[in-house]
PDB file of C-alpha atoms and ligand atoms in Angstrom:
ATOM      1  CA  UNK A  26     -42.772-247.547-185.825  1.00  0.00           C
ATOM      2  CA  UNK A  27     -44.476-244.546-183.892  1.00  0.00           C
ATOM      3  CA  UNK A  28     -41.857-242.517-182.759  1.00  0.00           C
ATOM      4  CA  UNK A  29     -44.409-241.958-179.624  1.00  0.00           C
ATOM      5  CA  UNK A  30     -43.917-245.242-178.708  1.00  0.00           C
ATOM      6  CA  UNK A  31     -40.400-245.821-178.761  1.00  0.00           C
ATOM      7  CA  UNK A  32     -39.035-246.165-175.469  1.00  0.00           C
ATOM      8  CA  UNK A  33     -35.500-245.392-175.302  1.00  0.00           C
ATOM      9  CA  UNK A  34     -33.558-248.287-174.400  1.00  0.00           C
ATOM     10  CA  UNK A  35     -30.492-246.559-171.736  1.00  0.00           C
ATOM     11  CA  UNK A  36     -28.078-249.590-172.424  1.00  0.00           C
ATOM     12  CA  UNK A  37     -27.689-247.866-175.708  1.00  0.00           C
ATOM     13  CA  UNK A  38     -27.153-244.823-174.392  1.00  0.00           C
ATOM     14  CA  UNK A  39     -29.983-243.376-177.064  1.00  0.00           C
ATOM     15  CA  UNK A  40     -31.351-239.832-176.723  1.00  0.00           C
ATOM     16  CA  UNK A  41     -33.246-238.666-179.654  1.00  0.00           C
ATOM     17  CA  UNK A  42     -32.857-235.366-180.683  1.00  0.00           C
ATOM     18  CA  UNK A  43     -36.335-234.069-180.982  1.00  0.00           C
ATOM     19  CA  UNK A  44     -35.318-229.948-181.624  1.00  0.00           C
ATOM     20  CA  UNK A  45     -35.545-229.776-185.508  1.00  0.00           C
ATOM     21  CA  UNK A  46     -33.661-226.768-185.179  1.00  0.00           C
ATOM     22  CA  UNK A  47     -30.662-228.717-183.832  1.00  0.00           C
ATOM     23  CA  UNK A  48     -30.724-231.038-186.489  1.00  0.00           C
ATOM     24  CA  UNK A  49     -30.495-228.404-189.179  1.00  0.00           C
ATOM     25  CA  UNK A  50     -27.509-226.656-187.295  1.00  0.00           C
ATOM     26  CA  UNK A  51     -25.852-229.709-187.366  1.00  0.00           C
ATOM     27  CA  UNK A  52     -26.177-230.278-191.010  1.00  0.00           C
ATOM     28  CA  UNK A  53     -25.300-226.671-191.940  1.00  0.00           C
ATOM     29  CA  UNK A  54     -21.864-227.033-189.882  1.00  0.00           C
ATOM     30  CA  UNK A  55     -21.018-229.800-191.902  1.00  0.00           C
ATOM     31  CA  UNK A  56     -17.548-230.002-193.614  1.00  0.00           C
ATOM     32  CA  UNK A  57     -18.172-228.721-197.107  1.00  0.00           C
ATOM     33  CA  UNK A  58     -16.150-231.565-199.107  1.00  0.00           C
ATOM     34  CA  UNK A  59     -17.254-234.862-201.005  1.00  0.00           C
ATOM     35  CA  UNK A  60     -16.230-237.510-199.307  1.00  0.00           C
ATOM     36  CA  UNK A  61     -18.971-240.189-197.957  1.00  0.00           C
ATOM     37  CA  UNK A  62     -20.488-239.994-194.256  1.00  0.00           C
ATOM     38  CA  UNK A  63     -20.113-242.176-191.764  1.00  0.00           C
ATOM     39  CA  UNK A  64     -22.974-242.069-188.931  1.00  0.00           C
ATOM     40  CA  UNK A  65     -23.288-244.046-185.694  1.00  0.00           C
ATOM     41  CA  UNK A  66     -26.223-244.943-184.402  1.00  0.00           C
ATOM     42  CA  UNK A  67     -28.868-243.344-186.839  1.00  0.00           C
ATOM     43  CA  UNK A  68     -31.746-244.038-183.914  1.00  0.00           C
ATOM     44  CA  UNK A  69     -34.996-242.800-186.079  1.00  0.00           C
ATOM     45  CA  UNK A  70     -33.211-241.144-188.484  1.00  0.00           C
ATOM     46  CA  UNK A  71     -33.642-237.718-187.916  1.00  0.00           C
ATOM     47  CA  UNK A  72     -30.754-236.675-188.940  1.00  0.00           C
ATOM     48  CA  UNK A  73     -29.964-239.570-191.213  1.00  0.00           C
ATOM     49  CA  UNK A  74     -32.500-237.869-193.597  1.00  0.00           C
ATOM     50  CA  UNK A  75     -30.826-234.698-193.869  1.00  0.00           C
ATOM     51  CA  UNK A  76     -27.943-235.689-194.384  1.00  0.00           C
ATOM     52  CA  UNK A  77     -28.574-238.261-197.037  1.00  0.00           C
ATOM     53  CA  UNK A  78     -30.555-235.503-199.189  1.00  0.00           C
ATOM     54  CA  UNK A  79     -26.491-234.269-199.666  1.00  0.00           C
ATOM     55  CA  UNK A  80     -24.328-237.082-199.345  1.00  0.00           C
ATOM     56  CA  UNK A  81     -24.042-240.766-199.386  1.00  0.00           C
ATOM     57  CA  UNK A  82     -24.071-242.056-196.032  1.00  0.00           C
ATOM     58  CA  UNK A  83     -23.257-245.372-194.441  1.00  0.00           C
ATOM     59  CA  UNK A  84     -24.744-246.069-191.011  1.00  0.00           C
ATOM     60  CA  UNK A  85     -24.272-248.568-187.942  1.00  0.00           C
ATOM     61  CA  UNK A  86     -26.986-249.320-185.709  1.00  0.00           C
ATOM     62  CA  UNK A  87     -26.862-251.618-182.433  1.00  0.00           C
ATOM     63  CA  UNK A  88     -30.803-251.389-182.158  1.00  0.00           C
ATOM     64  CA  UNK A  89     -31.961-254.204-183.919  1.00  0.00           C
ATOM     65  CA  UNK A  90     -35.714-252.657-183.610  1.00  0.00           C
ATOM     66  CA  UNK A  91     -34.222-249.673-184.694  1.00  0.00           C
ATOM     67  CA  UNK A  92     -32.860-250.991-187.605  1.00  0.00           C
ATOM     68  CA  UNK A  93     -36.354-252.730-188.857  1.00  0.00           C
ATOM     69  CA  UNK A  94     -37.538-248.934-188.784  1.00  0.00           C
ATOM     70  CA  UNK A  95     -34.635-247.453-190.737  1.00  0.00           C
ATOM     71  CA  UNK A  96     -35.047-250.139-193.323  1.00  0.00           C
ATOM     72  CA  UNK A  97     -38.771-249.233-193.634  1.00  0.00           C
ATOM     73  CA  UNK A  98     -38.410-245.238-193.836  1.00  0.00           C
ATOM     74  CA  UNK A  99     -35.439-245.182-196.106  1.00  0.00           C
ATOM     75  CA  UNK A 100     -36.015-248.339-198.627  1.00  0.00           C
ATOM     76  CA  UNK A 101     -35.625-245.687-201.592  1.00  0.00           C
ATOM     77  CA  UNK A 102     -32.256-244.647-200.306  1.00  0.00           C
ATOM     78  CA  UNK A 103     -31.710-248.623-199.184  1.00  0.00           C
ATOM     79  CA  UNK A 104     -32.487-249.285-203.116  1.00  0.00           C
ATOM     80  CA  UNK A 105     -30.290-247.186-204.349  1.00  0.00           C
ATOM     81  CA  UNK A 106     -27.199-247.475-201.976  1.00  0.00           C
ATOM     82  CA  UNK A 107     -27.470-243.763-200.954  1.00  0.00           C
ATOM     83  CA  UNK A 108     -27.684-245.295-197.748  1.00  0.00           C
ATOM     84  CA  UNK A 109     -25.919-248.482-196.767  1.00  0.00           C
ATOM     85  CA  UNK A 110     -27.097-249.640-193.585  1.00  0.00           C
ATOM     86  CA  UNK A 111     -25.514-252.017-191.297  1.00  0.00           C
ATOM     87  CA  UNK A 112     -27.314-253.181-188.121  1.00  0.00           C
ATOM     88  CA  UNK A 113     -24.688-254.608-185.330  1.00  0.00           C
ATOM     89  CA  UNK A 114     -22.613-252.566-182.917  1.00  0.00           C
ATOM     90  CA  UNK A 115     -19.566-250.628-184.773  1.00  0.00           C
ATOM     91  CA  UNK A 116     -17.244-251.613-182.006  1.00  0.00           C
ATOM     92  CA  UNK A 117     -16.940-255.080-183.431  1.00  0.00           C
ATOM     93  CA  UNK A 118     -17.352-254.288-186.909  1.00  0.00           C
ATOM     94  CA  UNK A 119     -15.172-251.305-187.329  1.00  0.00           C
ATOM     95  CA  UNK A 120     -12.237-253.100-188.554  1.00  0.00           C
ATOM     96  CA  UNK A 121     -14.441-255.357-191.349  1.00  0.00           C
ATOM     97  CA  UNK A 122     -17.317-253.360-192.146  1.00  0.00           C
ATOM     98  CA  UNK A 123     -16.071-249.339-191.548  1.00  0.00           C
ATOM     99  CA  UNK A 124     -15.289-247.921-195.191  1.00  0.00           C
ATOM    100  CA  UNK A 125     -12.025-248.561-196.840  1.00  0.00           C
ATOM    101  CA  UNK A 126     -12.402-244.794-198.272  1.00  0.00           C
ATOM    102  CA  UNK A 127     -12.238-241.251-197.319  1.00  0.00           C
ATOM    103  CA  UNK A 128     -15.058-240.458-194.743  1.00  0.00           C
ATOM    104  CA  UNK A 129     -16.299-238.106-192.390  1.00  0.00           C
ATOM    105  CA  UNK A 130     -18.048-239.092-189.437  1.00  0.00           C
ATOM    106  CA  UNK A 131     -21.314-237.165-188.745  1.00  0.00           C
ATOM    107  CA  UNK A 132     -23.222-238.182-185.520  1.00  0.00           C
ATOM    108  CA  UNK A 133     -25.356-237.864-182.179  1.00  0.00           C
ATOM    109  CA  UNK A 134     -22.818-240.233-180.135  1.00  0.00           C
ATOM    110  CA  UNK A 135     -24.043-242.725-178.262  1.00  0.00           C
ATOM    111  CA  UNK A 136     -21.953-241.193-174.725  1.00  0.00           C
ATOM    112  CA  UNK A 137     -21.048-244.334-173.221  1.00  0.00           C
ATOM    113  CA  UNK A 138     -18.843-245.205-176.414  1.00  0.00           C
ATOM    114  CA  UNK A 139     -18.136-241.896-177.592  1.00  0.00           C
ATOM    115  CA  UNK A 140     -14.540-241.414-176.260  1.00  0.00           C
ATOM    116  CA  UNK A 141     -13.786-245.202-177.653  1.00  0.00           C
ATOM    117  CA  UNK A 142     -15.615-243.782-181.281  1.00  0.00           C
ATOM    118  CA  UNK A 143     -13.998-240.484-181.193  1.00  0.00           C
ATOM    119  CA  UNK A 144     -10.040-241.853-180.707  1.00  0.00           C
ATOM    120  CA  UNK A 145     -10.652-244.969-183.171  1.00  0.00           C
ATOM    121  CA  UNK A 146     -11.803-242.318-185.938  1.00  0.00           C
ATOM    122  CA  UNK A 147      -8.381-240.001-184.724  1.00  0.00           C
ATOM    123  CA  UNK A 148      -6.494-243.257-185.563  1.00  0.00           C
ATOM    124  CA  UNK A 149      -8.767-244.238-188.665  1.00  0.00           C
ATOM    125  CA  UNK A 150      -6.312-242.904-191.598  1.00  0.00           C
ATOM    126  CA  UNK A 151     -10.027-243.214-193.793  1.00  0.00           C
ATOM    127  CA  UNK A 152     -11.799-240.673-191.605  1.00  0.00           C
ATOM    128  CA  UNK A 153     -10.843-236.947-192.461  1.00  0.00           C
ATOM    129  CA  UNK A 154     -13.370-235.114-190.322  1.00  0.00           C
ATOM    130  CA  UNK A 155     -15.575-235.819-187.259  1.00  0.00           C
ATOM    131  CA  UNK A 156     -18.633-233.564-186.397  1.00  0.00           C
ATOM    132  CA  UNK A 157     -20.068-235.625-183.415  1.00  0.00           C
ATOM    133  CA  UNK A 158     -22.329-234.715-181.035  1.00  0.00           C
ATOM    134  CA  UNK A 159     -20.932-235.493-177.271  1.00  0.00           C
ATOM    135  CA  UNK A 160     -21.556-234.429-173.436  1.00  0.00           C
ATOM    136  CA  UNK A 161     -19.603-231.365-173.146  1.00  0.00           C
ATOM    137  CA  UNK A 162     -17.161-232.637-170.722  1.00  0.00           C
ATOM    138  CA  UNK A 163     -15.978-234.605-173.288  1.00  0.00           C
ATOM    139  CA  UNK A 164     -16.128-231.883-175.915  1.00  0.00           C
ATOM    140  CA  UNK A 165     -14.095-229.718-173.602  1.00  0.00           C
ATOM    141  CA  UNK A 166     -11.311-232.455-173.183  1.00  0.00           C
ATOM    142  CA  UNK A 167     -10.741-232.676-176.780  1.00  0.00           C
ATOM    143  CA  UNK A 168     -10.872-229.360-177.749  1.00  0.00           C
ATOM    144  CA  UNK A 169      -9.055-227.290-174.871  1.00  0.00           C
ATOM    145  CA  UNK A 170      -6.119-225.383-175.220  1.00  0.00           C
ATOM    146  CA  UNK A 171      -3.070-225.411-172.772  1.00  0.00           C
ATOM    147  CA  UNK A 172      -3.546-223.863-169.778  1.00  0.00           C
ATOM    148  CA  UNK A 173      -7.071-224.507-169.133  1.00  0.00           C
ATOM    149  CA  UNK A 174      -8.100-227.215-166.448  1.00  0.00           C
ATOM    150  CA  UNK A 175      -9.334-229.650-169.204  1.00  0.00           C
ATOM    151  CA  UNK A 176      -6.248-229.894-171.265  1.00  0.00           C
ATOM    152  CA  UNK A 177      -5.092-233.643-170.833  1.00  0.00           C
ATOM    153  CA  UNK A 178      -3.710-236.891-172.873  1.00  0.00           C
ATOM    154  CA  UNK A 179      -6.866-236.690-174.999  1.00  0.00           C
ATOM    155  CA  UNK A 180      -6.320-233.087-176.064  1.00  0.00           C
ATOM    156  CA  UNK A 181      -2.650-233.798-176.931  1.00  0.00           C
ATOM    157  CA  UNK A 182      -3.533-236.957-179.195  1.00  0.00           C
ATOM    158  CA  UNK A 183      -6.414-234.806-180.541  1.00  0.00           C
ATOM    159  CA  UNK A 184      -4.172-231.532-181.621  1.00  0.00           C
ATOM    160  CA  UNK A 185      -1.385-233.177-182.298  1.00  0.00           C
ATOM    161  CA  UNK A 186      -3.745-234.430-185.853  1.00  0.00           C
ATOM    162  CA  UNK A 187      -5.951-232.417-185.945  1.00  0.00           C
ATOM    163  CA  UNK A 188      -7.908-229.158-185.518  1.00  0.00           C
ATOM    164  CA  UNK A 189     -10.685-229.408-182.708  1.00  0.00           C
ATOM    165  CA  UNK A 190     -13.390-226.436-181.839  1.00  0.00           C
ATOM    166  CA  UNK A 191     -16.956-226.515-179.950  1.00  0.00           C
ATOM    167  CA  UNK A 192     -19.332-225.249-182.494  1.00  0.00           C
ATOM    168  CA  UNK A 193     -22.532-225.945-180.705  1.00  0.00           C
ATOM    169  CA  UNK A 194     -23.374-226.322-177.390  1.00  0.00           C
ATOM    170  CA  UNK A 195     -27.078-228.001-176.295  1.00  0.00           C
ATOM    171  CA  UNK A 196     -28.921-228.321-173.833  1.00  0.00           C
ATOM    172  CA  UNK A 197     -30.951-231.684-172.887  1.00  0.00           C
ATOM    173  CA  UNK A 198     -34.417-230.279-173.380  1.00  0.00           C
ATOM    174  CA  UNK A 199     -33.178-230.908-177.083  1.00  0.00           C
ATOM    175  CA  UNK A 200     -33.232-234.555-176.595  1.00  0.00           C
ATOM    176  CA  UNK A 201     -36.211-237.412-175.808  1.00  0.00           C
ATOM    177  CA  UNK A 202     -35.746-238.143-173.347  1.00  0.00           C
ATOM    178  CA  UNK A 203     -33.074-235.542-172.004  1.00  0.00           C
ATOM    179  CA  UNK A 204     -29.942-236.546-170.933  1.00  0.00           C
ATOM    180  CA  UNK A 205     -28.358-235.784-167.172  1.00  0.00           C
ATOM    181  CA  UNK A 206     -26.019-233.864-168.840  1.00  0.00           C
ATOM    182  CA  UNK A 207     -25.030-230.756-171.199  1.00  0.00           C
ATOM    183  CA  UNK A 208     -24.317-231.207-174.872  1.00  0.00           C
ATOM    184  CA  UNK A 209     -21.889-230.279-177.469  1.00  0.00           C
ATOM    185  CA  UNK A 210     -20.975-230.364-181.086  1.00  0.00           C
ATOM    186  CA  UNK A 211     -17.509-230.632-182.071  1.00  0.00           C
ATOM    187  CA  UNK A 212     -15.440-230.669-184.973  1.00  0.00           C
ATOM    188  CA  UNK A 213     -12.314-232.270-185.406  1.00  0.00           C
ATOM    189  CA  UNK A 214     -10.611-231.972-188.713  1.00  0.00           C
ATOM    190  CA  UNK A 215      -7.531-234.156-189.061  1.00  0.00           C
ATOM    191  CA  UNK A 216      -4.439-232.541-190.944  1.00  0.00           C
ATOM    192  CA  UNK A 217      -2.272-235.526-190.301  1.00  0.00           C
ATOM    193  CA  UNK A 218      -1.887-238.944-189.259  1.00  0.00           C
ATOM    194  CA  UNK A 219      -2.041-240.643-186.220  1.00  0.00           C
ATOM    195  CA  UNK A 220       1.499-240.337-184.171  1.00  0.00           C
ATOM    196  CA  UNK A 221       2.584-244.111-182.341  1.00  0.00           C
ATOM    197  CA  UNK A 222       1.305-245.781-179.750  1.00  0.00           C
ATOM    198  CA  UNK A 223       4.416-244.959-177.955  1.00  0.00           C
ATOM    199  CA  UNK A 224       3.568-241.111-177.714  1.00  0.00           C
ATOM    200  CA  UNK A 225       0.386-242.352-176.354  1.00  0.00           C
ATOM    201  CA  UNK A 226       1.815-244.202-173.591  1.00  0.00           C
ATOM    202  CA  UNK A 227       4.825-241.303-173.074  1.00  0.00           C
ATOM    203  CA  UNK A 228       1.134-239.172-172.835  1.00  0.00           C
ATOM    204  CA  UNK A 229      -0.519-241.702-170.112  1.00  0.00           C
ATOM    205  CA  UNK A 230       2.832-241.078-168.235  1.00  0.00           C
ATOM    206  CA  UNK A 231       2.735-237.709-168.676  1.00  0.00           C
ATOM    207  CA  UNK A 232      -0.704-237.338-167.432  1.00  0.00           C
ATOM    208  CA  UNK A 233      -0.990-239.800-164.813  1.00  0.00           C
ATOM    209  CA  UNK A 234      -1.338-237.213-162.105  1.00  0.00           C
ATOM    210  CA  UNK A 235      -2.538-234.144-163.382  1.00  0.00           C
ATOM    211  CA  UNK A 236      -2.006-232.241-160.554  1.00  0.00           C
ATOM    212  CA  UNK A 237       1.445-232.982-159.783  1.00  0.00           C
ATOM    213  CA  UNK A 238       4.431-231.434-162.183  1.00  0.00           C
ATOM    214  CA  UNK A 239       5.153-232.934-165.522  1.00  0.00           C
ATOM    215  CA  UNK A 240       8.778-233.943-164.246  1.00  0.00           C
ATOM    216  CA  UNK A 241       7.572-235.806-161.332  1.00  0.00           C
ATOM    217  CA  UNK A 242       4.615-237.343-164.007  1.00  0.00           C
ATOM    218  CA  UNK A 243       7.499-238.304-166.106  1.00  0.00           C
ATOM    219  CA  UNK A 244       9.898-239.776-163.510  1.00  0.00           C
ATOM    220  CA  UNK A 245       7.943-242.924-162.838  1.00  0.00           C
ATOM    221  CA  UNK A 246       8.772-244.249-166.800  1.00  0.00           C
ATOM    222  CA  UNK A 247      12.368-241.956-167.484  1.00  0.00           C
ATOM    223  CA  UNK A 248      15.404-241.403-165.603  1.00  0.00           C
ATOM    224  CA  UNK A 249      15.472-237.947-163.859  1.00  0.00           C
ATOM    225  CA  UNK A 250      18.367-236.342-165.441  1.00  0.00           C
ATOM    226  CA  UNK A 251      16.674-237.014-168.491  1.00  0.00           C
ATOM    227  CA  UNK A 252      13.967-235.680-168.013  1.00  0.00           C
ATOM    228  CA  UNK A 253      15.832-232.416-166.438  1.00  0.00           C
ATOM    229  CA  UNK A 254      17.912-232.016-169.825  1.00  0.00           C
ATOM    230  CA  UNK A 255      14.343-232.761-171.753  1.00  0.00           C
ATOM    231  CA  UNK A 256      12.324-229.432-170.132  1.00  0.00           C
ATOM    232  CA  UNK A 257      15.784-227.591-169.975  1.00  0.00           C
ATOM    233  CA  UNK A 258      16.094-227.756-173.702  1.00  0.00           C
ATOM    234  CA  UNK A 259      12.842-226.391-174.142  1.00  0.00           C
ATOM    235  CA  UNK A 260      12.408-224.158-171.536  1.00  0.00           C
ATOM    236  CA  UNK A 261      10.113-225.512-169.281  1.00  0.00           C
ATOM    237  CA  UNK A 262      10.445-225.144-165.584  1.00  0.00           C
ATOM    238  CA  UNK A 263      10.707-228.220-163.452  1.00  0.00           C
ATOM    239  CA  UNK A 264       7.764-227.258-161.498  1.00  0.00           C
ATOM    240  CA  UNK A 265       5.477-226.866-164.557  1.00  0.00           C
ATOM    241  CA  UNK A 266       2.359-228.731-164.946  1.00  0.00           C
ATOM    242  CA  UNK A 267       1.057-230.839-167.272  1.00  0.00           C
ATOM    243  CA  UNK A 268      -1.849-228.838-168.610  1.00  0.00           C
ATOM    244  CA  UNK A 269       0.673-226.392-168.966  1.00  0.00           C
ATOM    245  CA  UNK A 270       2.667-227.437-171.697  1.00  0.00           C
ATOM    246  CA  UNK A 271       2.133-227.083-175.359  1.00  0.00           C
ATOM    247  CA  UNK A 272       1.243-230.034-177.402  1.00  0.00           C
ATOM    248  CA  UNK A 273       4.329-229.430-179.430  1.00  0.00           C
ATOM    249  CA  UNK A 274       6.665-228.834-176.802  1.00  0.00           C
ATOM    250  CA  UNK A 275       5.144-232.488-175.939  1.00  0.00           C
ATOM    251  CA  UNK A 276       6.224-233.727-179.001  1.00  0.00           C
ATOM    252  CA  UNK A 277       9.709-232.071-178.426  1.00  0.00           C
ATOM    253  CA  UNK A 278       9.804-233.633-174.976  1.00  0.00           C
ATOM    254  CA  UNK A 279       8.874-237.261-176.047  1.00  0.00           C
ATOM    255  CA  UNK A 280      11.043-236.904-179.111  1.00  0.00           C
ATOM    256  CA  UNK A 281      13.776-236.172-176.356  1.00  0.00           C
ATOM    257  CA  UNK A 282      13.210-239.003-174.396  1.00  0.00           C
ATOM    258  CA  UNK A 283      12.028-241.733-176.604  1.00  0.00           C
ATOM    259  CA  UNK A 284      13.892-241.347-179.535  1.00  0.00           C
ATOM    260  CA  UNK A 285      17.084-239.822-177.784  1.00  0.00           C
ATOM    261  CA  UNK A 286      17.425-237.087-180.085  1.00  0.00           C
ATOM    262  CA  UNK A 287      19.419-234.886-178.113  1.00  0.00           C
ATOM    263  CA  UNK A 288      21.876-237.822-177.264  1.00  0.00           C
ATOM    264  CA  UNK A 289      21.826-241.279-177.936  1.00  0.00           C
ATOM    265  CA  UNK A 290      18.674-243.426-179.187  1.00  0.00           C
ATOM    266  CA  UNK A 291      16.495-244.994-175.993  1.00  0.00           C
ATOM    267  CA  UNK A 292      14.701-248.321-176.157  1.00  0.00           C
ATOM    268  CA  UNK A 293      11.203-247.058-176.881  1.00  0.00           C
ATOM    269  CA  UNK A 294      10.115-249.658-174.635  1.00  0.00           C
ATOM    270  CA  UNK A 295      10.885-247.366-171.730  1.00  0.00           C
ATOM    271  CA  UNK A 296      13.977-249.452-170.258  1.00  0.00           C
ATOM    272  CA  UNK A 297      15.455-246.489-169.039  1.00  0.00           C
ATOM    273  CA  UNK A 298      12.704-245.676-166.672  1.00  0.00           C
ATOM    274  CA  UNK A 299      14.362-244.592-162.892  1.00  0.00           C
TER     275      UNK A 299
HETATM  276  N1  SAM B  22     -28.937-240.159-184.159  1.00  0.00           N
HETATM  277  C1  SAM B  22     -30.130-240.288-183.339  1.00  0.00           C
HETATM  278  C2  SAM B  22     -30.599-238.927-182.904  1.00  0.00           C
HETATM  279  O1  SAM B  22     -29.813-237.986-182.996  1.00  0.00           O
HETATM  280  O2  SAM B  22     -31.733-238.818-182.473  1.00  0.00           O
HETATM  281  C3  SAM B  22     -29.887-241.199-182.117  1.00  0.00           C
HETATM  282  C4  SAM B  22     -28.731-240.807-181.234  1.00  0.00           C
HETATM  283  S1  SAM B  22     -28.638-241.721-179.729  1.00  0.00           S
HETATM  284  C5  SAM B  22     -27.747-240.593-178.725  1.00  0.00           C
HETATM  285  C6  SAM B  22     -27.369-242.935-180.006  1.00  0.00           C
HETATM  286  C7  SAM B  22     -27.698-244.021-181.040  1.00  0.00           C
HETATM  287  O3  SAM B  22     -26.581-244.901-181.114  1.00  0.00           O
HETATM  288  C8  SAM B  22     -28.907-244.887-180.694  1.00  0.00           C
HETATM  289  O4  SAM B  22     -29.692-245.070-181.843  1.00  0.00           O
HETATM  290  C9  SAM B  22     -28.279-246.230-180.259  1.00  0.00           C
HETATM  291  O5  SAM B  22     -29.112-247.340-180.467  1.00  0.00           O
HETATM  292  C10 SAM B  22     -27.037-246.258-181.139  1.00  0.00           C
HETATM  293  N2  SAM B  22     -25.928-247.086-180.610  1.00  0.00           N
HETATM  294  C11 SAM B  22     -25.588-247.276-179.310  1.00  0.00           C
HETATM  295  N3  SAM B  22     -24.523-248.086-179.201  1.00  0.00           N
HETATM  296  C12 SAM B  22     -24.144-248.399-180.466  1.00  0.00           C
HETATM  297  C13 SAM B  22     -23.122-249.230-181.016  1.00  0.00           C
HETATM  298  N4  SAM B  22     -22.244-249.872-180.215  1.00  0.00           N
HETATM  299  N5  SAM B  22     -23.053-249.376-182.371  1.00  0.00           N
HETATM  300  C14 SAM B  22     -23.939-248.721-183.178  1.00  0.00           C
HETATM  301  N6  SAM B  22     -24.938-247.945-182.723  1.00  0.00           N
HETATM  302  C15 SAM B  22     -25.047-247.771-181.385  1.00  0.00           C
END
């Protein structure tokens, strides 16, 4: 296939990155380890053939004409399992097909999955590092720190296993055809597991209007006075917001509530609410 006479098909979200310069920054940042890469949506490869040069890569790609020009270009790699491709979209074949080892996931998102990718790889106890390629909104909401205006549920889950920084930021003249939007890099590195889907929902709560104050977030699933003795033990003024708040004073606060550690256990199923 002529890469000159691809034309980019939108419903999969594909923007090739044409800057070769881009590419190499992206390999060089990199985690330095040895565990296998994972990479979604390999488009024409271009950084598929970096990366493969250093480590063994397995790849997912929706495009089925894509995926008749990866086989051609990399048939050595193909050969010799270097590179294990798998044509289909990862959504449905993450469970099955995603590797039952350690990975990291290296990639140029496709953005209209790339908050779905991002969390399922947080909560994939096989994937050890992400360095993914996003719009920088999204960057931003993963990797902000409390107090700034993006810090929300998807920070929180984020930190809470794992390190996250912006270490590139792009603009869409990089891409062919450019995107509407900015670009970032970012790098999560996990240093734990995933915490329970019931911190997840105590987040949703906890977030739901992230304008109002945490305690009046809070009060539509937990009873007030709980609530009032949960910030009081830590400090935190009933008027405080939610991007205000540490993501392990969160953990304090839902350990409070749902798990009743200052007095008595709670049904985690939130029967207490009101
Ligand atoms: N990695 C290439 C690059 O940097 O030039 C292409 C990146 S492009 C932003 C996103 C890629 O993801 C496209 O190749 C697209 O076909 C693929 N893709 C989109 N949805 C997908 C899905 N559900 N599963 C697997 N691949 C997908």
């Amino acid at each position: 296939m002529n890469r000159e006479r691809v034309i980019a098909k939108k419903r999969f979200g594909q923007n090739f990155l044409k800057d070769e310069s881009v590419v190499l920054r992206i390999v060089e940042a990199m985690p330095h380890n040895t565990n296998r890469i994972v990479e979604i949506g390999p488009g024409l490869g271009d950084l598929t053939k970096h990366i493969v040069n250093i480590k063994g890569v397995s790849a997912f790609e929706v495009d089925t004409d894509l995926c008749r020009h990866l086989e051609r270009s990399f048939k050595d790699e193909i050969t010799t399992g270097r590179l294990v491709l798998k044509c289909g979209d990862v959504l449905e074949s993450w469970e099955s097909e995603l590797l039952n080892e350690q990975y990291d996931l290296v990639a140029n998102l496709p953005y209209y999955i790339a908050t779905k990718i991002i969390l399922k790889a947080l909560a994939d106890t096989h994937c050890r590092n992400m360095l993914v390629m996003v719009q920088r909104e999204v960057a931003e909401k993963f990797s902000a720190s409390p107090g700034e205006k993006n810090f929300g549920a998807l920070s929180v889950i984020t930190q809470s296993v794992a390190t996250a920084e912006i270490v590139l930021q792009i603009p869409p003249e990089a891409f062919e055809p450019p995107p509407k939007v900015d670009s970032a890099v970012l790098l999560i590195q996990k240093t734990a597991d995933r915490k329970s889907d019931v911190f997840e929902i105590f987040l949703k709560a906890a977030f739901t209007q992230p304008r109002k104050t945490l305690y009046k977030n809070l009060s539509a699933r937990y009873a007030k006075e709980d609530i009032e003795k949960a910030l009081g033990a830590l400090d935190l003024s009933l008027s405080i917001r939610p991007h205000q708040v540490r993501t392990s004073d969160y953990h304090q606060v839902y350990n409070i509530l749902e798990k009743g550690s200052l007095y008595g256990r709670r049904d985690p199923g939130g029967s207490s609410a009101k």
